[in-house]
Amino acid sequence: MPGSPAPSPKTAAGDGSGPPPARRRVPLAAGERRLLPEATVKRLPLYLRALADAGDQQQATISSEELAAHAGVNAAQVRKDLSYLGSYGTRGIGYDTGLLRQHLRHELGLEKEYNVALVGAGNLGRALGHYRGFTERGFHVVAAFDTDPAKVGGFIEGTEVFSVRDLARVVKDRAITMALVATPAAVAQQVVDSLVEAGVTSVLNFAPAVLNVAPDISIRRVDLAVELQILSYYDSSRRHEYAGTGS
Amino acid sequence: MPGSPAPSPKTAAGDGSGPPPARRRVPLAAGERRLLPEATVKRLPLYLRALADAGDQQQATISSEELAAHAGVNAAQVRKDLSYLGSYGTRGIGYDTGLLRQHLRHELGLEKEYNVALVGAGNLGRALGHYRGFTERGFHVVAAFDTDPAKVGGFIEGTEVFSVRDLARVVKDRAITMALVATPAAVAQQVVDSLVEAGVTSVLNFAPAVLNVAPDISIRRVDLAVELQILSYYDSSRRHEYAGTGS
DNA sequence: CCATGTGAAAGCGTTCACAGCG
DNA sequence: CGCTGTGAACGCTTTCACATGG
C-alpha cells in the first residue's frame, strides 16, 4: 500500500515545499552555523544563478536590487537572506560577485559532487538521464534502474540501466546518496523505501504520489499534473472574476 | 536580455511559489467565491488524488485524517482547506468521496479541458510530450514548437512540431491558453513574451530562468537543478550537524 | 552619499483546542 | 459519540524603514 496512513503526521512527508521539517533547537556551539530558514534556502540557488549571469558579464559587484530583479523577489528579501550567511556585502557598493558565489556554493554544499541514481527508465526517466544541467552542476547520474527486462542492460547517455533487484548492491557500490524517482505512483513508496535502506538520503520524487520517509531523509516532489491543476485554478478564477460584480 | 530588471518588483515573476500575487480586496458580490489562499490551492490537487485512490477502493466517505495521511499534511489543515470551499463534510462521518471530488474539480477549474502548447522539443520537451498524465487530466498538448529545422515537421506522440515562427498563428488557431516552456534559459523570456502576446495566460516554465510576465498571467517554475541544490543544502547540513556540539 | 544590514511591524500559514452537529 | 468546522494562538515569512558604515 503506497498511501498507508503515516504513523505520526509529523513524518517528513514529501509535500514538495518542506522537505526536512526538522529544525534543531539546541544552543549550538561556537563555529557552527544555524540552519537557514527554509524559504531562504529555496532562493539561494536563484541568487547563485543570477551571479553566474553577472559573472558572464564581467561584473565585479552586484547590488541587492539587481539580484532581486534576477530572482524575481524583493531587494529587502535578498539582503535579509544574504545576511543569514554572515553576509559579505560592502555598504555603498554591493556584493562582490566572486566572493558571494563562493559563499553560496559553500552554504548549499555544492563544493561536493553527488552520485545520483535514476529509478524508472520510462519517458520521463530517460529525459532526466539525458538532461545536461545535472552533471554541469555536480550531480552525476551514475546508475539507472528499471523493472522492464527490455530496458535492463541498456544505456542512457552512457549510464547503464540495472534491474531494480540490483538496486541495493549498485547504490552501495557506487556510493549513491541521491535519487530521482520517476516510476509509476503505485511502486514509488516501495522504491523509496529500498533506496533509503540502501543508503540514499535525498530524493527527488517525480511520481504523482506523496511519499513517507524518516525525518532524517530529504524528499522533494516535482508533480507535473499538480502544477497544471494549480494553473487551471488561477485560470478559472480569472474567468469568473468579471462575472460577479460590475464595479 | 532575459533577466531584464523588472519595472516594479511586484511583477508576477515566476518564483515557482506565487504565480498570481494579485489578491482582490473588493467586497465581492453574493454568489461570488473569494480567492483561496495560495497554500490551499497547492494542496487541493493532492486531496483530489487521495480521493481517486479512495474511490478505487469503493470508499463512500473519507475522513480528514485519511485525507491528511494521503496528502502528507495535518488533519486540521485538511479541514480548514476544505472549509474554504464551503465544505461538504458530515460531522461524525467524514466527506462523501464523490461529492468532494466533484467540488474539488469544480473549484480547480478542471471541468474545462485545456489546449496546451509545448515549446522546445529537446530531451525534456519530448519527454513532456510523451507524458500520459497530461491528457488523462484534461490537458491536451495540441502543438509543439522548436527552432531546429531538423525537428520542425516531425511529430511527438501524434503532436506536430511547428517552427516557432508560426507560434502566434498556431496558438490562436488552436485556441491554446496554456504552455510548457522547455527551451534553453537564454530564449525563455522571449518565448514567453510571444506566447502571452498570442493569447496564452498560463505558463509552466522548465527553463532555468526567472521569467517576468504581466500580473494577469500565471507562471509557475519547475527547476530541476534548483531542486537538487536544495536537497544538497539539507544533505550538507546533515553532514555538519554532528561536527559542532558533542551533546 | 549610497547600498547594506537589521530591528520592528505586518501579513500569511499552520496548528491547537474545542464548540457544534449529525 | 465521532468527526467536522472554526476562532484563537502561534510561528514563520515578507516588507518596511532607517541606522550604520565603507
Coordinates of C-alpha atoms (C1' of nucleotides) in Angstrom, one line a residue:
Chain A
M1 CA 0.0 0.0 0.0
P2 CA 1.6 3.2 -1.1
G3 CA -0.5 5.6 0.9
S4 CA -0.5 3.9 4.2
P5 CA -1.5 6.3 6.9
A6 CA 1.6 7.9 8.4
P7 CA 2.2 6.7 12.0
S8 CA 2.7 10.3 13.0
P9 CA 1.5 13.2 10.9
K10 CA 4.9 14.8 11.6
T11 CA 6.7 12.5 9.3
A12 CA 8.9 14.1 6.6
A13 CA 6.2 13.5 4.0
G14 CA 7.2 14.7 0.5
D15 CA 4.9 17.7 0.3
G16 CA 7.2 19.5 -2.1
S17 CA 7.7 22.5 0.0
G18 CA 9.1 21.4 3.3
P19 CA 11.5 18.5 2.9
P20 CA 13.1 18.4 6.3
P21 CA 10.8 19.9 8.8
A22 CA 13.3 19.0 11.5
R23 CA 14.6 22.3 12.9
R24 CA 17.2 22.0 15.7
R25 CA 16.5 23.7 18.9
V26 CA 19.8 23.1 20.7
P27 CA 22.1 26.0 21.6
L28 CA 24.8 25.1 19.0
A29 CA 28.5 25.5 19.5
A30 CA 30.9 28.2 18.6
G31 CA 31.9 27.9 14.9
E32 CA 28.7 26.1 14.0
R33 CA 26.1 27.7 11.7
R34 CA 22.4 27.6 12.3
L35 CA 20.0 26.1 9.8
L36 CA 18.7 28.7 7.4
P37 CA 15.0 29.4 7.1
E38 CA 13.6 27.1 4.5
A39 CA 12.2 29.9 2.4
T40 CA 15.7 31.3 2.2
V41 CA 17.2 28.0 1.1
K42 CA 14.8 27.9 -1.8
R43 CA 16.1 31.3 -3.0
L44 CA 19.8 30.8 -2.7
P45 CA 20.1 28.7 -5.9
L46 CA 18.4 31.6 -7.7
Y47 CA 20.9 34.1 -6.4
L48 CA 23.7 31.7 -7.5
R49 CA 22.3 31.7 -11.0
A50 CA 22.0 35.5 -11.0
L51 CA 25.6 35.6 -10.1
A52 CA 26.6 33.3 -12.9
D53 CA 24.8 35.7 -15.3
A54 CA 26.5 38.7 -13.7
G55 CA 29.9 36.9 -13.8
D56 CA 29.4 36.3 -17.5
Q57 CA 29.1 40.0 -18.0
Q58 CA 32.4 40.7 -16.1
Q59 CA 30.5 42.4 -13.3
A60 CA 32.7 42.7 -10.2
T61 CA 29.9 43.6 -7.8
I62 CA 26.1 43.3 -7.8
S63 CA 23.5 45.1 -5.7
S64 CA 20.6 43.5 -3.8
E65 CA 18.4 45.4 -6.2
E66 CA 20.0 43.6 -9.2
L67 CA 19.9 40.2 -7.5
A68 CA 16.3 40.8 -6.6
A69 CA 15.4 41.5 -10.3
H70 CA 17.1 38.3 -11.5
A71 CA 15.4 36.2 -8.8
G72 CA 12.0 37.8 -9.0
V73 CA 11.9 38.9 -5.4
N74 CA 12.1 42.0 -3.2
A75 CA 15.5 43.6 -2.6
A76 CA 15.0 43.6 1.2
Q77 CA 14.4 39.9 0.9
V78 CA 17.7 39.4 -0.8
R79 CA 19.6 41.4 1.9
K80 CA 17.9 39.5 4.7
D81 CA 18.6 36.2 3.1
L82 CA 22.2 37.0 2.5
S83 CA 22.6 38.4 6.0
Y84 CA 21.9 34.9 7.3
L85 CA 25.1 33.7 5.7
G86 CA 27.1 36.2 7.7
S87 CA 26.9 38.4 4.6
Y88 CA 29.8 39.6 2.7
G89 CA 28.5 42.8 1.1
T90 CA 30.0 46.2 1.2
R91 CA 27.8 49.2 2.1
G92 CA 27.6 51.8 -0.7
I93 CA 28.9 49.2 -3.2
G94 CA 27.1 45.9 -3.2
Y95 CA 28.2 42.3 -3.1
D96 CA 31.4 41.0 -4.6
T97 CA 30.2 38.6 -7.2
G98 CA 33.1 36.1 -6.9
L99 CA 33.1 36.1 -3.2
L100 CA 29.3 35.8 -2.8
R101 CA 29.2 33.0 -5.4
Q102 CA 31.8 31.1 -3.3
H103 CA 29.9 31.6 -0.1
L104 CA 26.6 30.5 -1.7
R105 CA 28.2 27.4 -3.2
H106 CA 29.7 26.6 0.2
E107 CA 26.4 27.1 2.1
L108 CA 24.5 24.9 -0.4
G109 CA 27.0 22.2 -0.1
L110 CA 27.9 22.4 -3.8
E111 CA 31.6 22.0 -3.4
K112 CA 31.0 18.3 -3.1
E113 CA 29.9 16.2 -6.1
Y114 CA 27.0 13.9 -5.8
N115 CA 26.3 10.4 -7.2
V116 CA 22.7 10.1 -8.2
A117 CA 20.5 7.1 -9.1
L118 CA 17.7 7.3 -11.6
V119 CA 14.8 4.9 -10.9
G120 CA 12.4 4.4 -13.7
A121 CA 13.6 4.5 -17.3
G122 CA 10.3 5.4 -18.9
N123 CA 9.9 8.6 -20.9
L124 CA 10.4 11.0 -18.1
G125 CA 13.2 8.9 -16.6
R126 CA 15.1 8.9 -19.9
A127 CA 14.7 12.6 -20.4
L128 CA 16.1 13.2 -16.9
G129 CA 19.0 10.9 -17.8
H130 CA 19.7 13.0 -20.9
Y131 CA 19.4 16.3 -19.0
R132 CA 22.8 18.1 -19.2
G133 CA 22.1 20.5 -16.3
F134 CA 22.7 17.9 -13.7
T135 CA 26.2 16.9 -14.5
E136 CA 27.1 20.5 -15.2
R137 CA 26.2 21.3 -11.6
G138 CA 28.0 18.4 -10.0
F139 CA 25.1 15.9 -9.8
H140 CA 26.3 12.7 -11.6
V141 CA 23.7 10.2 -12.6
V142 CA 25.8 7.0 -12.2
A143 CA 23.2 4.3 -12.4
A144 CA 19.6 3.9 -13.7
F145 CA 17.1 1.2 -12.7
D146 CA 14.0 -0.3 -14.2
T147 CA 11.9 -3.4 -13.9
D148 CA 11.4 -3.9 -17.6
P149 CA 13.8 -6.6 -18.9
A150 CA 13.8 -4.9 -22.3
K151 CA 15.4 -1.8 -20.7
V152 CA 17.8 -3.5 -18.3
G153 CA 21.2 -3.8 -19.8
G154 CA 20.7 -0.7 -22.0
F155 CA 22.3 2.7 -21.6
I156 CA 21.0 6.2 -21.1
E157 CA 23.6 8.8 -22.1
G158 CA 26.4 6.4 -21.1
T159 CA 24.6 5.3 -17.8
E160 CA 23.9 1.6 -17.5
V161 CA 20.3 0.6 -16.7
F162 CA 20.2 -2.1 -14.0
S163 CA 17.4 -4.3 -12.7
V164 CA 15.8 -2.9 -9.6
R165 CA 16.7 -6.2 -8.0
D166 CA 20.3 -5.0 -8.0
L167 CA 19.4 -1.6 -6.5
A168 CA 20.8 -2.1 -3.0
R169 CA 24.1 -3.5 -4.3
V170 CA 24.7 -0.9 -7.0
V171 CA 23.7 2.0 -4.8
K172 CA 26.2 0.9 -2.2
D173 CA 29.0 0.1 -4.6
R174 CA 28.7 3.5 -6.3
A175 CA 28.3 5.5 -3.2
I176 CA 25.0 6.9 -4.3
T177 CA 23.3 9.3 -1.9
M178 CA 20.7 11.0 -4.1
A179 CA 17.9 9.6 -6.3
L180 CA 15.5 10.7 -8.9
V181 CA 12.3 8.6 -8.7
A182 CA 10.4 8.5 -12.0
T183 CA 8.4 5.4 -11.6
P184 CA 4.7 4.9 -11.6
A185 CA 3.0 6.1 -8.5
A186 CA 2.0 2.6 -7.4
V187 CA 5.5 1.5 -6.8
A188 CA 7.1 4.8 -5.7
Q189 CA 6.8 4.2 -2.0
Q190 CA 8.5 0.8 -2.1
V191 CA 11.2 2.2 -4.4
V192 CA 12.0 5.0 -2.0
D193 CA 12.0 2.5 0.9
S194 CA 14.6 0.4 -0.9
L195 CA 16.6 3.5 -1.8
V196 CA 16.7 4.7 1.8
E197 CA 17.5 1.2 3.0
A198 CA 20.5 1.2 0.6
G199 CA 21.8 4.5 1.9
V200 CA 20.2 7.2 -0.1
T201 CA 19.4 10.3 2.0
S202 CA 18.0 12.7 -0.6
V203 CA 15.2 12.0 -3.1
L204 CA 13.6 14.0 -5.8
N205 CA 10.2 12.4 -6.5
F206 CA 8.5 12.8 -9.9
A207 CA 5.9 10.1 -9.3
P208 CA 2.4 11.5 -8.6
A209 CA 2.3 10.3 -5.0
V210 CA 3.2 11.6 -1.6
L211 CA 5.9 9.5 -0.1
N212 CA 6.6 9.0 3.6
V213 CA 10.2 8.8 4.7
A214 CA 12.0 9.0 8.0
P215 CA 12.6 12.6 9.3
D216 CA 16.4 12.4 8.5
I217 CA 15.7 11.9 4.8
S218 CA 15.1 14.8 2.5
I219 CA 12.4 14.4 -0.1
R220 CA 11.1 16.9 -2.6
R221 CA 8.3 16.4 -5.0
V222 CA 8.0 17.6 -8.6
D223 CA 4.5 16.9 -9.7
L224 CA 3.6 18.0 -13.2
A225 CA -0.1 17.3 -13.2
V226 CA -0.4 19.2 -9.9
E227 CA 1.4 22.2 -11.4
L228 CA -1.1 22.2 -14.3
Q229 CA -4.0 21.9 -11.9
I230 CA -2.8 24.9 -9.9
L231 CA -2.5 26.9 -13.1
S232 CA -6.0 25.7 -14.0
Y233 CA -7.3 27.1 -10.7
Y234 CA -6.0 30.6 -11.4
D235 CA -7.1 30.5 -15.0
S236 CA -10.6 29.6 -14.0
S237 CA -10.7 32.2 -11.2
R238 CA -9.7 34.8 -13.8
R239 CA -12.5 33.7 -16.0
H240 CA -15.0 34.1 -13.1
E241 CA -13.6 37.3 -11.9
Y242 CA -15.7 39.5 -14.1
A243 CA -18.9 37.5 -13.8
G244 CA -19.8 38.7 -10.3
T245 CA -19.5 42.4 -9.5
G246 CA -19.9 45.1 -12.2
S247 CA -17.7 47.5 -10.3
Chain B
M1 CA 18.2 40.1 -22.4
P2 CA 16.3 37.5 -20.5
G3 CA 16.7 38.9 -17.0
S4 CA 15.9 42.5 -17.6
P5 CA 15.2 44.2 -14.3
A6 CA 11.5 44.2 -13.5
P7 CA 10.0 47.7 -13.8
S8 CA 8.2 47.0 -10.5
P9 CA 9.3 44.4 -8.1
K10 CA 5.7 43.5 -7.7
T11 CA 5.5 41.9 -11.1
A12 CA 4.2 38.4 -11.3
A13 CA 7.7 37.0 -11.6
G14 CA 7.9 33.2 -11.9
D15 CA 9.2 32.4 -8.5
G16 CA 7.6 29.0 -8.5
S17 CA 5.6 29.5 -5.4
G18 CA 3.4 32.5 -6.0
P19 CA 2.1 32.7 -9.5
P20 CA -0.6 35.3 -9.2
P21 CA 0.1 37.5 -6.2
A22 CA -3.0 39.6 -7.2
R23 CA -5.4 39.1 -4.3
R24 CA -8.6 41.1 -4.6
R25 CA -9.7 43.4 -1.8
V26 CA -13.2 44.4 -3.1
P27 CA -16.2 43.3 -1.1
L28 CA -17.3 40.8 -3.7
A29 CA -21.0 40.1 -4.6
A30 CA -23.5 37.5 -3.5
G31 CA -22.8 34.2 -5.3
E32 CA -19.2 35.0 -5.9
R33 CA -16.4 33.0 -4.2
R34 CA -13.3 34.6 -2.8
L35 CA -9.9 33.5 -4.0
L36 CA -8.5 30.7 -1.9
P37 CA -5.2 31.1 0.0
E38 CA -2.4 30.1 -2.3
A39 CA -1.1 27.4 0.1
T40 CA -4.5 25.8 0.0
V41 CA -4.7 25.8 -3.8
K42 CA -1.4 23.9 -3.9
R43 CA -2.9 21.2 -1.7
L44 CA -6.3 20.7 -3.4
P45 CA -4.8 18.6 -6.2
L46 CA -3.4 16.3 -3.6
Y47 CA -6.8 15.8 -2.0
L48 CA -8.2 15.1 -5.4
R49 CA -5.7 12.4 -5.9
A50 CA -6.3 11.0 -2.5
L51 CA -10.0 10.8 -3.4
A52 CA -9.2 8.9 -6.6
D53 CA -7.3 6.4 -4.5
A54 CA -10.2 6.1 -2.1
G55 CA -12.7 5.9 -4.9
D56 CA -10.8 3.0 -6.4
Q57 CA -11.3 1.2 -3.1
Q58 CA -15.1 1.7 -3.2
Q59 CA -14.9 4.0 -0.2
A60 CA -18.0 6.1 0.1
T61 CA -16.7 8.5 2.7
I62 CA -13.3 9.7 3.8
S63 CA -12.2 11.4 7.0
S64 CA -9.9 14.5 7.2
E65 CA -7.5 12.1 9.0
E66 CA -7.3 9.8 6.0
L67 CA -7.0 12.6 3.5
A68 CA -4.2 14.1 5.6
A69 CA -2.3 10.9 5.6
H70 CA -2.5 10.7 1.8
A71 CA -1.5 14.3 1.3
G72 CA 1.2 14.3 3.9
V73 CA -0.3 17.1 5.9
N74 CA -2.1 17.7 9.2
A75 CA -5.7 16.8 9.5
A76 CA -6.7 20.2 10.8
Q77 CA -5.1 21.6 7.7
V78 CA -7.3 19.5 5.5
R79 CA -10.5 20.6 7.4
K80 CA -9.5 24.2 7.2
D81 CA -8.7 23.9 3.5
L82 CA -11.9 22.2 2.7
S83 CA -13.9 24.7 4.8
Y84 CA -12.9 27.4 2.4
L85 CA -14.8 25.6 -0.4
G86 CA -18.0 25.9 1.7
S87 CA -17.2 22.4 2.8
Y88 CA -19.4 19.4 2.2
G89 CA -18.5 17.1 5.1
T90 CA -20.8 15.4 7.5
R91 CA -19.9 15.6 11.2
G92 CA -19.4 12.3 12.8
I93 CA -18.9 10.7 9.4
G94 CA -16.4 12.5 7.1
Y95 CA -16.6 13.6 3.5
D96 CA -18.6 12.0 0.7
T97 CA -15.9 11.0 -1.7
G98 CA -17.9 11.5 -4.9
L99 CA -19.3 14.8 -3.8
L100 CA -16.0 16.2 -2.6
R101 CA -14.3 15.1 -5.7
Q102 CA -16.8 17.0 -7.8
H103 CA -16.4 20.1 -5.7
L104 CA -12.6 20.0 -5.9
R105 CA -12.7 19.5 -9.7
H106 CA -15.1 22.4 -9.9
E107 CA -13.0 24.7 -7.7
L108 CA -9.8 23.9 -9.6
G109 CA -11.5 24.6 -12.9
L110 CA -11.0 21.0 -14.1
E111 CA -14.4 20.6 -15.7
K112 CA -12.9 22.5 -18.7
E113 CA -10.4 20.9 -21.0
Y114 CA -7.2 22.9 -21.9
N115 CA -5.2 23.1 -25.1
V116 CA -1.5 23.3 -24.3
A117 CA 1.5 24.3 -26.3
L118 CA 4.9 22.7 -25.8
V119 CA 7.8 25.0 -26.7
G120 CA 11.2 23.3 -27.1
A121 CA 11.4 19.8 -28.4
G122 CA 14.7 18.8 -26.8
N123 CA 15.0 15.9 -24.5
L124 CA 12.9 17.4 -21.8
G125 CA 10.3 18.7 -24.2
R126 CA 9.9 15.4 -25.9
A127 CA 9.5 13.6 -22.6
L128 CA 6.8 16.1 -21.6
G129 CA 5.1 15.5 -25.0
H130 CA 5.1 11.8 -24.3
Y131 CA 3.8 12.1 -20.7
R132 CA 0.4 10.4 -20.4
G133 CA -0.6 12.2 -17.2
F134 CA -1.5 15.4 -19.0
T135 CA -4.1 14.2 -21.4
E136 CA -5.6 11.9 -18.8
R137 CA -6.3 15.0 -16.7
G138 CA -7.7 17.1 -19.5
F139 CA -4.6 19.0 -20.6
H140 CA -4.1 18.3 -24.3
V141 CA -0.8 19.1 -25.9
V142 CA -2.0 20.2 -29.3
A143 CA 1.1 21.8 -30.7
A144 CA 4.8 21.7 -30.2
F145 CA 7.4 24.3 -31.3
D146 CA 11.1 24.3 -31.9
T147 CA 13.7 26.4 -33.9
D148 CA 15.7 23.4 -35.1
P149 CA 14.7 22.7 -38.7
A150 CA 15.5 19.0 -38.2
K151 CA 12.7 18.8 -35.6
V152 CA 10.1 21.0 -37.3
G153 CA 7.6 18.9 -39.3
G154 CA 8.1 15.9 -37.0
F155 CA 5.7 14.5 -34.5
I156 CA 5.8 13.9 -30.8
E157 CA 3.2 11.3 -29.8
G158 CA 0.9 12.5 -32.6
T159 CA 1.5 16.2 -32.0
E160 CA 3.1 18.1 -34.9
V161 CA 6.2 20.1 -34.3
F162 CA 6.0 23.6 -35.8
S163 CA 8.6 26.3 -36.3
V164 CA 8.5 28.9 -33.5
R165 CA 7.9 31.5 -36.3
D166 CA 4.4 30.0 -36.7
L167 CA 3.8 30.2 -32.9
A168 CA 1.4 33.2 -32.9
R169 CA -0.7 31.7 -35.7
V170 CA -1.0 28.2 -34.4
V171 CA -1.6 29.3 -30.8
K172 CA -4.5 31.4 -32.0
D173 CA -5.9 28.8 -34.5
R174 CA -5.9 26.0 -31.9
A175 CA -7.2 28.1 -29.0
I176 CA -4.2 27.4 -26.9
T177 CA -4.2 29.0 -23.4
M178 CA -1.5 27.1 -21.6
A179 CA 2.1 26.4 -22.4
L180 CA 5.0 24.3 -21.3
V181 CA 8.3 26.1 -21.8
A182 CA 11.2 23.7 -22.2
T183 CA 13.7 25.9 -24.1
P184 CA 17.2 27.0 -23.1
A185 CA 17.2 29.7 -20.5
A186 CA 18.6 32.2 -22.9
V187 CA 15.4 32.3 -25.1
A188 CA 12.8 31.6 -22.4
Q189 CA 11.9 35.2 -21.8
Q190 CA 11.3 36.0 -25.4
V191 CA 9.3 32.8 -25.9
V192 CA 7.0 33.6 -23.0
D193 CA 6.6 37.1 -24.4
S194 CA 5.5 35.6 -27.7
L195 CA 3.2 33.1 -26.0
V196 CA 1.5 35.8 -24.0
E197 CA 1.2 38.1 -27.0
A198 CA -0.6 35.2 -28.8
G199 CA -3.1 34.7 -26.0
V200 CA -1.5 32.2 -23.6
T201 CA -2.4 33.1 -20.0
S202 CA -0.8 30.2 -18.0
V203 CA 2.8 29.0 -18.3
L204 CA 4.7 26.2 -16.8
N205 CA 8.4 27.1 -17.1
F206 CA 11.0 24.4 -17.1
A207 CA 13.8 26.6 -18.3
P208 CA 16.3 27.6 -15.5
A209 CA 15.4 31.2 -15.5
V210 CA 13.0 33.5 -13.7
L211 CA 10.6 35.0 -16.2
N212 CA 8.7 38.2 -15.9
V213 CA 5.1 38.4 -17.1
A214 CA 2.2 40.8 -16.6
P215 CA 0.3 40.3 -13.3
D216 CA -2.7 38.8 -15.1
I217 CA -0.6 35.9 -16.4
S218 CA 0.1 32.8 -14.2
I219 CA 3.5 31.4 -14.4
R220 CA 5.0 28.5 -12.4
R221 CA 8.5 27.3 -12.4
V222 CA 9.8 23.7 -12.3
D223 CA 13.5 23.9 -11.9
L224 CA 15.3 20.6 -11.6
A225 CA 18.8 21.9 -10.9
V226 CA 17.4 24.2 -8.1
E227 CA 15.6 21.2 -6.6
L228 CA 18.8 19.2 -6.4
Q229 CA 20.6 22.2 -5.0
I230 CA 18.1 22.5 -2.2
L231 CA 18.5 18.8 -1.4
S232 CA 22.2 19.4 -1.5
Y233 CA 21.8 22.0 1.2
Y234 CA 20.0 19.8 3.6
D235 CA 22.3 16.9 2.9
S236 CA 25.4 19.0 3.7
S237 CA 23.7 20.5 6.8
R238 CA 23.1 16.9 8.0
R239 CA 26.8 16.1 7.5
H240 CA 27.9 19.1 9.5
E241 CA 25.3 18.6 12.2
Y242 CA 27.4 16.3 14.3
A243 CA 30.7 18.2 13.8
G244 CA 30.0 21.0 16.3
T245 CA 28.5 20.1 19.6
G246 CA 29.1 16.8 21.3
S247 CA 25.8 16.8 23.0
Chain C
dC1 C1' 26.3 59.6 -0.4
dC2 C1' 24.7 55.0 -1.4
dA3 C1' 23.6 50.4 -0.5
dT4 C1' 24.0 47.0 3.2
dG5 C1' 22.3 45.0 7.5
dT6 C1' 18.6 44.7 10.7
dG7 C1' 15.0 45.7 14.4
dA8 C1' 10.1 46.1 14.2
dA9 C1' 5.6 45.7 12.0
dA10 C1' 2.6 43.5 9.1
dG11 C1' 0.9 39.6 6.7
dC12 C1' 0.3 34.5 6.0
dG13 C1' 0.0 29.9 7.1
dT14 C1' -0.3 26.2 10.4
dT15 C1' -1.7 24.1 14.5
dC16 C1' -4.4 23.8 18.6
dA17 C1' -8.4 23.1 21.0
dC18 C1' -13.0 22.8 21.4
dA19 C1' -17.7 24.0 20.2
dG20 C1' -21.3 22.2 17.2
dC21 C1' -23.8 18.9 14.9
dG22 C1' -25.3 14.7 12.7
Chain D
dC1 C1' -20.0 9.6 20.4
dG2 C1' -17.2 10.9 16.4
dC3 C1' -15.6 14.0 13.2
dT4 C1' -16.3 18.4 11.1
dG5 C1' -15.9 23.4 11.2
dT6 C1' -13.5 27.3 13.2
dG7 C1' -11.9 31.1 16.4
dA8 C1' -7.6 32.0 18.5
dA9 C1' -2.7 31.3 19.3
dC10 C1' 1.5 30.6 17.4
dG11 C1' 5.3 30.7 14.3
dC12 C1' 7.3 31.7 10.0
dT13 C1' 8.0 35.0 6.1
dT14 C1' 7.9 39.2 4.0
dT15 C1' 8.2 44.1 3.9
dC16 C1' 9.2 48.5 5.8
dA17 C1' 12.1 51.9 7.4
dC18 C1' 16.2 53.5 8.9
dA19 C1' 20.6 53.3 11.4
dT20 C1' 25.2 52.1 10.0
dG21 C1' 29.4 52.3 7.8
dG22 C1' 32.5 52.0 3.7

